[in-house]
PDB file of C-alpha atoms and ligand atoms in Angstrom:
ATOM      1  CA  MET A   1     284.958 121.356 -46.984  1.00  0.00           C
ATOM      2  CA  ALA A   2     283.414 122.759 -50.074  1.00  0.00           C
ATOM      3  CA  ILE A   3     279.622 122.403 -50.571  1.00  0.00           C
ATOM      4  CA  ARG A   4     278.582 120.467 -53.627  1.00  0.00           C
ATOM      5  CA  LEU A   5     275.328 119.905 -55.470  1.00  0.00           C
ATOM      6  CA  GLY A   6     273.312 117.291 -53.667  1.00  0.00           C
ATOM      7  CA  ASP A   7     274.944 117.984 -50.252  1.00  0.00           C
ATOM      8  CA  THR A   8     272.665 118.746 -47.358  1.00  0.00           C
ATOM      9  CA  ALA A   9     272.839 122.510 -46.863  1.00  0.00           C
ATOM     10  CA  PRO A  10     274.637 123.165 -43.526  1.00  0.00           C
ATOM     11  CA  ASP A  11     272.163 124.228 -40.797  1.00  0.00           C
ATOM     12  CA  PHE A  12     272.947 127.292 -38.643  1.00  0.00           C
ATOM     13  CA  GLU A  13     271.384 129.707 -36.194  1.00  0.00           C
ATOM     14  CA  ALA A  14     272.135 133.444 -36.843  1.00  0.00           C
ATOM     15  CA  ALA A  15     270.698 136.863 -36.208  1.00  0.00           C
ATOM     16  CA  SER A  16     268.932 138.569 -39.138  1.00  0.00           C
ATOM     17  CA  SER A  17     267.076 141.839 -39.948  1.00  0.00           C
ATOM     18  CA  GLU A  18     263.885 139.888 -38.895  1.00  0.00           C
ATOM     19  CA  GLY A  19     265.217 138.183 -35.718  1.00  0.00           C
ATOM     20  CA  THR A  20     266.898 134.927 -35.049  1.00  0.00           C
ATOM     21  CA  ILE A  21     266.928 132.418 -37.976  1.00  0.00           C
ATOM     22  CA  LYS A  22     267.297 128.681 -37.471  1.00  0.00           C
ATOM     23  CA  PHE A  23     268.034 127.907 -41.009  1.00  0.00           C
ATOM     24  CA  HIS A  24     266.485 124.382 -41.603  1.00  0.00           C
ATOM     25  CA  GLU A  25     263.451 125.393 -39.475  1.00  0.00           C
ATOM     26  CA  PHE A  26     263.143 128.572 -41.650  1.00  0.00           C
ATOM     27  CA  ILE A  27     263.069 126.516 -44.875  1.00  0.00           C
ATOM     28  CA  GLY A  28     260.507 124.094 -43.478  1.00  0.00           C
ATOM     29  CA  ASP A  29     258.739 122.316 -46.354  1.00  0.00           C
ATOM     30  CA  SER A  30     259.590 125.144 -48.850  1.00  0.00           C
ATOM     31  CA  TRP A  31     262.386 125.684 -51.303  1.00  0.00           C
ATOM     32  CA  CYS A  32     264.885 128.362 -50.425  1.00  0.00           C
ATOM     33  CA  VAL A  33     267.146 130.878 -52.077  1.00  0.00           C
ATOM     34  CA  LEU A  34     270.092 131.873 -49.916  1.00  0.00           C
ATOM     35  CA  PHE A  35     272.151 134.680 -51.445  1.00  0.00           C
ATOM     36  CA  SER A  36     275.041 136.719 -50.158  1.00  0.00           C
ATOM     37  CA  HIS A  37     276.067 140.184 -51.090  1.00  0.00           C
ATOM     38  CA  PRO A  38     279.434 141.923 -50.356  1.00  0.00           C
ATOM     39  CA  LYS A  39     278.447 144.767 -48.144  1.00  0.00           C
ATOM     40  CA  ASP A  40     275.575 147.040 -47.060  1.00  0.00           C
ATOM     41  CA  PHE A  41     275.334 150.609 -48.381  1.00  0.00           C
ATOM     42  CA  THR A  42     277.126 149.686 -51.717  1.00  0.00           C
ATOM     43  CA  PRO A  43     275.630 150.435 -55.139  1.00  0.00           C
ATOM     44  CA  VAL A  44     275.249 147.109 -56.948  1.00  0.00           C
ATOM     45  CA  CYS A  45     273.965 145.410 -53.802  1.00  0.00           C
ATOM     46  CA  THR A  46     271.327 148.141 -53.280  1.00  0.00           C
ATOM     47  CA  THR A  47     269.893 147.397 -56.760  1.00  0.00           C
ATOM     48  CA  GLU A  48     269.938 143.618 -56.139  1.00  0.00           C
ATOM     49  CA  LEU A  49     268.198 143.718 -52.780  1.00  0.00           C
ATOM     50  CA  GLY A  50     265.497 146.181 -54.112  1.00  0.00           C
ATOM     51  CA  TYR A  51     264.852 143.980 -57.136  1.00  0.00           C
ATOM     52  CA  MET A  52     264.700 140.812 -55.152  1.00  0.00           C
ATOM     53  CA  ALA A  53     262.022 142.548 -53.006  1.00  0.00           C
ATOM     54  CA  LYS A  54     260.130 143.595 -56.127  1.00  0.00           C
ATOM     55  CA  ILE A  55     259.898 140.047 -57.484  1.00  0.00           C
ATOM     56  CA  LYS A  56     259.433 138.221 -54.153  1.00  0.00           C
ATOM     57  CA  PRO A  57     255.805 137.416 -55.000  1.00  0.00           C
ATOM     58  CA  GLU A  58     257.103 135.272 -57.848  1.00  0.00           C
ATOM     59  CA  PHE A  59     259.185 133.310 -55.293  1.00  0.00           C
ATOM     60  CA  ASP A  60     256.201 133.081 -53.002  1.00  0.00           C
ATOM     61  CA  LYS A  61     254.117 131.655 -55.875  1.00  0.00           C
ATOM     62  CA  ARG A  62     256.706 128.887 -56.335  1.00  0.00           C
ATOM     63  CA  ASN A  63     256.822 128.146 -52.497  1.00  0.00           C
ATOM     64  CA  VAL A  64     260.403 129.494 -52.266  1.00  0.00           C
ATOM     65  CA  LYS A  65     261.627 131.372 -49.242  1.00  0.00           C
ATOM     66  CA  VAL A  66     264.248 134.083 -49.870  1.00  0.00           C
ATOM     67  CA  ILE A  67     266.986 135.078 -47.521  1.00  0.00           C
ATOM     68  CA  GLY A  68     270.026 137.376 -47.892  1.00  0.00           C
ATOM     69  CA  LEU A  69     273.265 137.589 -46.114  1.00  0.00           C
ATOM     70  CA  SER A  70     276.312 139.838 -45.677  1.00  0.00           C
ATOM     71  CA  VAL A  71     279.025 140.309 -43.112  1.00  0.00           C
ATOM     72  CA  ASP A  72     277.268 143.333 -41.684  1.00  0.00           C
ATOM     73  CA  SER A  73     275.148 143.711 -38.564  1.00  0.00           C
ATOM     74  CA  ALA A  74     271.336 143.486 -38.326  1.00  0.00           C
ATOM     75  CA  ASP A  75     271.223 147.169 -37.382  1.00  0.00           C
ATOM     76  CA  SER A  76     273.203 148.022 -40.474  1.00  0.00           C
ATOM     77  CA  HIS A  77     270.771 145.940 -42.679  1.00  0.00           C
ATOM     78  CA  LYS A  78     267.786 147.752 -41.163  1.00  0.00           C
ATOM     79  CA  GLN A  79     269.313 151.198 -41.650  1.00  0.00           C
ATOM     80  CA  TRP A  80     270.223 150.457 -45.258  1.00  0.00           C
ATOM     81  CA  SER A  81     266.692 149.250 -46.010  1.00  0.00           C
ATOM     82  CA  ALA A  82     265.369 152.818 -46.148  1.00  0.00           C
ATOM     83  CA  ASP A  83     267.903 153.718 -48.927  1.00  0.00           C
ATOM     84  CA  ILE A  84     266.891 150.646 -50.824  1.00  0.00           C
ATOM     85  CA  ALA A  85     263.181 151.658 -50.642  1.00  0.00           C
ATOM     86  CA  GLU A  86     264.025 155.191 -51.502  1.00  0.00           C
ATOM     87  CA  THR A  87     266.146 154.398 -54.586  1.00  0.00           C
ATOM     88  CA  GLN A  88     264.638 151.120 -55.847  1.00  0.00           C
ATOM     89  CA  GLY A  89     261.062 151.500 -54.820  1.00  0.00           C
ATOM     90  CA  HIS A  90     261.095 148.359 -52.766  1.00  0.00           C
ATOM     91  CA  ALA A  91     262.552 147.651 -49.270  1.00  0.00           C
ATOM     92  CA  PRO A  92     263.721 144.110 -48.563  1.00  0.00           C
ATOM     93  CA  ASN A  93     260.598 142.085 -47.607  1.00  0.00           C
ATOM     94  CA  TYR A  94     262.618 138.980 -46.666  1.00  0.00           C
ATOM     95  CA  PRO A  95     265.242 138.462 -43.852  1.00  0.00           C
ATOM     96  CA  VAL A  96     268.902 139.411 -44.334  1.00  0.00           C
ATOM     97  CA  ILE A  97     271.294 137.436 -42.167  1.00  0.00           C
ATOM     98  CA  ALA A  98     273.772 139.462 -40.072  1.00  0.00           C
ATOM     99  CA  ASP A  99     277.064 137.696 -40.196  1.00  0.00           C
ATOM    100  CA  PRO A 100     279.731 140.038 -38.864  1.00  0.00           C
ATOM    101  CA  ASP A 101     281.776 137.215 -37.438  1.00  0.00           C
ATOM    102  CA  ARG A 102     281.505 135.351 -40.821  1.00  0.00           C
ATOM    103  CA  LYS A 103     280.220 132.210 -39.191  1.00  0.00           C
ATOM    104  CA  VAL A 104     277.710 131.440 -41.954  1.00  0.00           C
ATOM    105  CA  ALA A 105     279.957 132.960 -44.735  1.00  0.00           C
ATOM    106  CA  ASP A 106     282.732 130.385 -43.820  1.00  0.00           C
ATOM    107  CA  LEU A 107     280.265 127.489 -43.468  1.00  0.00           C
ATOM    108  CA  TYR A 108     279.019 128.223 -47.058  1.00  0.00           C
ATOM    109  CA  ASP A 109     282.519 129.256 -48.455  1.00  0.00           C
ATOM    110  CA  MET A 110     281.148 132.687 -49.373  1.00  0.00           C
ATOM    111  CA  ILE A 111     284.498 134.468 -48.851  1.00  0.00           C
ATOM    112  CA  HIS A 112     286.893 134.160 -51.786  1.00  0.00           C
ATOM    113  CA  PRO A 113     289.923 136.168 -50.427  1.00  0.00           C
ATOM    114  CA  ASN A 114     291.732 136.305 -53.675  1.00  0.00           C
ATOM    115  CA  ALA A 115     288.753 138.088 -55.205  1.00  0.00           C
ATOM    116  CA  LEU A 116     287.449 140.136 -52.390  1.00  0.00           C
ATOM    117  CA  ASN A 117     289.551 139.876 -49.125  1.00  0.00           C
ATOM    118  CA  THR A 118     287.182 139.850 -46.164  1.00  0.00           C
ATOM    119  CA  LEU A 119     283.753 140.394 -47.775  1.00  0.00           C
ATOM    120  CA  THR A 120     281.296 137.811 -49.116  1.00  0.00           C
ATOM    121  CA  VAL A 121     281.199 137.499 -52.928  1.00  0.00           C
ATOM    122  CA  ARG A 122     277.792 137.233 -54.639  1.00  0.00           C
ATOM    123  CA  THR A 123     276.823 133.636 -54.103  1.00  0.00           C
ATOM    124  CA  VAL A 124     273.450 131.950 -54.615  1.00  0.00           C
ATOM    125  CA  PHE A 125     272.243 128.604 -53.183  1.00  0.00           C
ATOM    126  CA  VAL A 126     268.935 127.148 -54.204  1.00  0.00           C
ATOM    127  CA  ILE A 127     267.937 124.504 -51.525  1.00  0.00           C
ATOM    128  CA  GLY A 128     265.091 122.050 -51.872  1.00  0.00           C
ATOM    129  CA  PRO A 129     262.550 121.106 -49.244  1.00  0.00           C
ATOM    130  CA  ASP A 130     264.732 117.989 -48.720  1.00  0.00           C
ATOM    131  CA  LYS A 131     267.412 120.557 -47.590  1.00  0.00           C
ATOM    132  CA  GLN A 132     269.684 119.447 -50.401  1.00  0.00           C
ATOM    133  CA  VAL A 133     271.624 122.035 -52.482  1.00  0.00           C
ATOM    134  CA  LYS A 134     270.128 122.134 -56.046  1.00  0.00           C
ATOM    135  CA  LEU A 135     272.057 125.059 -57.522  1.00  0.00           C
ATOM    136  CA  MET A 136     275.054 127.191 -56.694  1.00  0.00           C
ATOM    137  CA  LEU A 137     276.171 130.429 -58.388  1.00  0.00           C
ATOM    138  CA  THR A 138     279.197 132.702 -57.691  1.00  0.00           C
ATOM    139  CA  TYR A 139     279.430 136.181 -59.166  1.00  0.00           C
ATOM    140  CA  PRO A 140     282.049 138.865 -58.622  1.00  0.00           C
ATOM    141  CA  ALA A 141     281.230 141.951 -56.634  1.00  0.00           C
ATOM    142  CA  SER A 142     281.206 144.096 -59.746  1.00  0.00           C
ATOM    143  CA  THR A 143     278.417 142.206 -61.563  1.00  0.00           C
ATOM    144  CA  GLY A 144     274.831 142.306 -60.326  1.00  0.00           C
ATOM    145  CA  ARG A 145     272.999 139.007 -60.745  1.00  0.00           C
ATOM    146  CA  ASN A 146     270.046 138.212 -62.897  1.00  0.00           C
ATOM    147  CA  PHE A 147     267.403 137.187 -60.417  1.00  0.00           C
ATOM    148  CA  ASP A 148     264.874 136.504 -63.086  1.00  0.00           C
ATOM    149  CA  GLU A 149     267.201 133.603 -64.099  1.00  0.00           C
ATOM    150  CA  LEU A 150     266.731 132.139 -60.605  1.00  0.00           C
ATOM    151  CA  LEU A 151     262.952 131.935 -61.265  1.00  0.00           C
ATOM    152  CA  ARG A 152     263.671 130.146 -64.542  1.00  0.00           C
ATOM    153  CA  VAL A 153     265.983 127.661 -62.843  1.00  0.00           C
ATOM    154  CA  ILE A 154     263.503 127.066 -60.000  1.00  0.00           C
ATOM    155  CA  ASP A 155     260.773 126.326 -62.582  1.00  0.00           C
ATOM    156  CA  SER A 156     263.139 123.739 -64.157  1.00  0.00           C
ATOM    157  CA  LEU A 157     264.105 122.239 -60.779  1.00  0.00           C
ATOM    158  CA  GLN A 158     260.517 121.944 -59.570  1.00  0.00           C
ATOM    159  CA  LEU A 159     259.472 120.350 -62.888  1.00  0.00           C
ATOM    160  CA  THR A 160     262.297 117.784 -62.650  1.00  0.00           C
ATOM    161  CA  ALA A 161     261.257 117.089 -59.057  1.00  0.00           C
ATOM    162  CA  LYS A 162     257.689 116.278 -60.139  1.00  0.00           C
ATOM    163  CA  HIS A 163     258.156 114.663 -63.532  1.00  0.00           C
ATOM    164  CA  SER A 164     261.001 112.706 -65.187  1.00  0.00           C
ATOM    165  CA  VAL A 165     261.982 115.545 -67.368  1.00  0.00           C
ATOM    166  CA  ALA A 166     264.964 117.850 -67.924  1.00  0.00           C
ATOM    167  CA  THR A 167     264.915 121.218 -69.690  1.00  0.00           C
ATOM    168  CA  PRO A 168     266.863 122.243 -72.789  1.00  0.00           C
ATOM    169  CA  VAL A 169     269.041 125.305 -73.474  1.00  0.00           C
ATOM    170  CA  ASN A 170     267.391 128.601 -72.803  1.00  0.00           C
ATOM    171  CA  TRP A 171     264.134 126.775 -71.749  1.00  0.00           C
ATOM    172  CA  LYS A 172     261.376 128.828 -70.287  1.00  0.00           C
ATOM    173  CA  ASP A 173     258.097 127.931 -68.749  1.00  0.00           C
ATOM    174  CA  GLY A 174     255.726 126.497 -71.416  1.00  0.00           C
ATOM    175  CA  ASP A 175     258.473 125.345 -73.804  1.00  0.00           C
ATOM    176  CA  ASP A 176     258.937 121.712 -74.676  1.00  0.00           C
ATOM    177  CA  VAL A 177     261.004 119.617 -72.323  1.00  0.00           C
ATOM    178  CA  ILE A 178     263.247 116.463 -72.622  1.00  0.00           C
ATOM    179  CA  ILE A 179     262.527 113.057 -71.174  1.00  0.00           C
ATOM    180  CA  VAL A 180     265.493 112.131 -68.922  1.00  0.00           C
ATOM    181  CA  PRO A 181     267.771 109.486 -70.427  1.00  0.00           C
ATOM    182  CA  THR A 182     267.409 107.288 -67.389  1.00  0.00           C
ATOM    183  CA  LEU A 183     263.764 106.691 -68.172  1.00  0.00           C
ATOM    184  CA  SER A 184     263.267 103.677 -70.566  1.00  0.00           C
ATOM    185  CA  ASP A 185     260.862 103.991 -73.478  1.00  0.00           C
ATOM    186  CA  ASP A 186     258.513 101.537 -71.736  1.00  0.00           C
ATOM    187  CA  ASP A 187     258.397 103.574 -68.527  1.00  0.00           C
ATOM    188  CA  ALA A 188     258.134 106.870 -70.584  1.00  0.00           C
ATOM    189  CA  LYS A 189     254.972 105.377 -72.307  1.00  0.00           C
ATOM    190  CA  LYS A 190     253.359 105.186 -68.900  1.00  0.00           C
ATOM    191  CA  LYS A 191     254.288 108.793 -67.952  1.00  0.00           C
ATOM    192  CA  PHE A 192     253.675 110.353 -71.347  1.00  0.00           C
ATOM    193  CA  PRO A 193     250.785 108.375 -72.897  1.00  0.00           C
ATOM    194  CA  ASN A 194     250.290 111.018 -75.699  1.00  0.00           C
ATOM    195  CA  GLY A 195     253.793 110.175 -76.870  1.00  0.00           C
ATOM    196  CA  TRP A 196     256.895 112.304 -77.692  1.00  0.00           C
ATOM    197  CA  LYS A 197     259.187 113.174 -80.592  1.00  0.00           C
ATOM    198  CA  THR A 198     262.429 111.083 -80.883  1.00  0.00           C
ATOM    199  CA  LEU A 199     265.085 113.135 -82.458  1.00  0.00           C
ATOM    200  CA  LYS A 200     267.733 110.628 -81.336  1.00  0.00           C
ATOM    201  CA  PRO A 201     267.279 107.721 -79.026  1.00  0.00           C
ATOM    202  CA  TYR A 202     268.737 109.860 -76.254  1.00  0.00           C
ATOM    203  CA  LEU A 203     266.881 113.067 -77.270  1.00  0.00           C
ATOM    204  CA  ARG A 204     263.122 112.632 -76.673  1.00  0.00           C
ATOM    205  CA  VAL A 205     261.094 115.869 -76.658  1.00  0.00           C
ATOM    206  CA  VAL A 206     257.674 116.200 -75.059  1.00  0.00           C
ATOM    207  CA  PRO A 207     255.335 119.070 -74.274  1.00  0.00           C
ATOM    208  CA  GLN A 208     255.856 120.478 -70.748  1.00  0.00           C
ATOM    209  CA  PRO A 209     253.843 118.455 -68.270  1.00  0.00           C
ATOM    210  CA  ARG A 210     251.435 120.590 -66.171  1.00  0.00           C
TER     211      ARG A 210
HETATM  212  C1  BEZ B 301     278.536 147.024 -54.974  1.00  0.00           C
HETATM  213  O1  BEZ B 301     277.587 146.486 -54.471  1.00  0.00           O
HETATM  214  O2  BEZ B 301     278.451 147.901 -55.810  1.00  0.00           O
HETATM  215  C2  BEZ B 301     279.941 146.572 -54.614  1.00  0.00           C
HETATM  216  C3  BEZ B 301     280.209 145.963 -53.389  1.00  0.00           C
HETATM  217  C4  BEZ B 301     281.458 145.574 -53.040  1.00  0.00           C
HETATM  218  C5  BEZ B 301     282.564 145.788 -53.978  1.00  0.00           C
HETATM  219  C6  BEZ B 301     282.271 146.316 -55.162  1.00  0.00           C
HETATM  220  C7  BEZ B 301     280.948 146.729 -55.535  1.00  0.00           C
END
């Protein structure tokens, strides 16, 4: 069955470039980014895994674990790592799941046979500490993802989890946010005692809470 936002991310045990992973145990009390790439030793994937390693400290800062996946073996992931370091300046500093039998890929519906027969397409799942799926993305093999966008979304998700706010179009950290429509004005007064700007009764703008 297809995974949807709000579902519990399926648990699994699998080999990885850093040993056996028990997925829910791996996530622990953190957030998690699980991302698949089509194949080791391919060009776009090489740039993606290198860039993810470069910005991993930004995920660490936000208490987010990062984990990759493809339908290659752990040995293949380890061998490829040297090429990634050589060409991108950063070797993967996060585990990459080895899924040659496509157990995890099938569990997460990462193979879209009409797009890419037996390989995983570029999916991303952001999972919360409650193990619920908070975001899903699917990109074709030919388009490298924007991993900076994941940081922006995680900032928004973490803000929503802590405060009763949503983030507007193209929001970035520090910009004004929106009070969620489900919060009444009376309850909003308690949360935002310094007030807010009402553009419409359903569009209430407030400085980003810290
Ligand atoms: C790539 O990473 O460049 C790639 C992988 C599979 C199919 C097409 C491109």
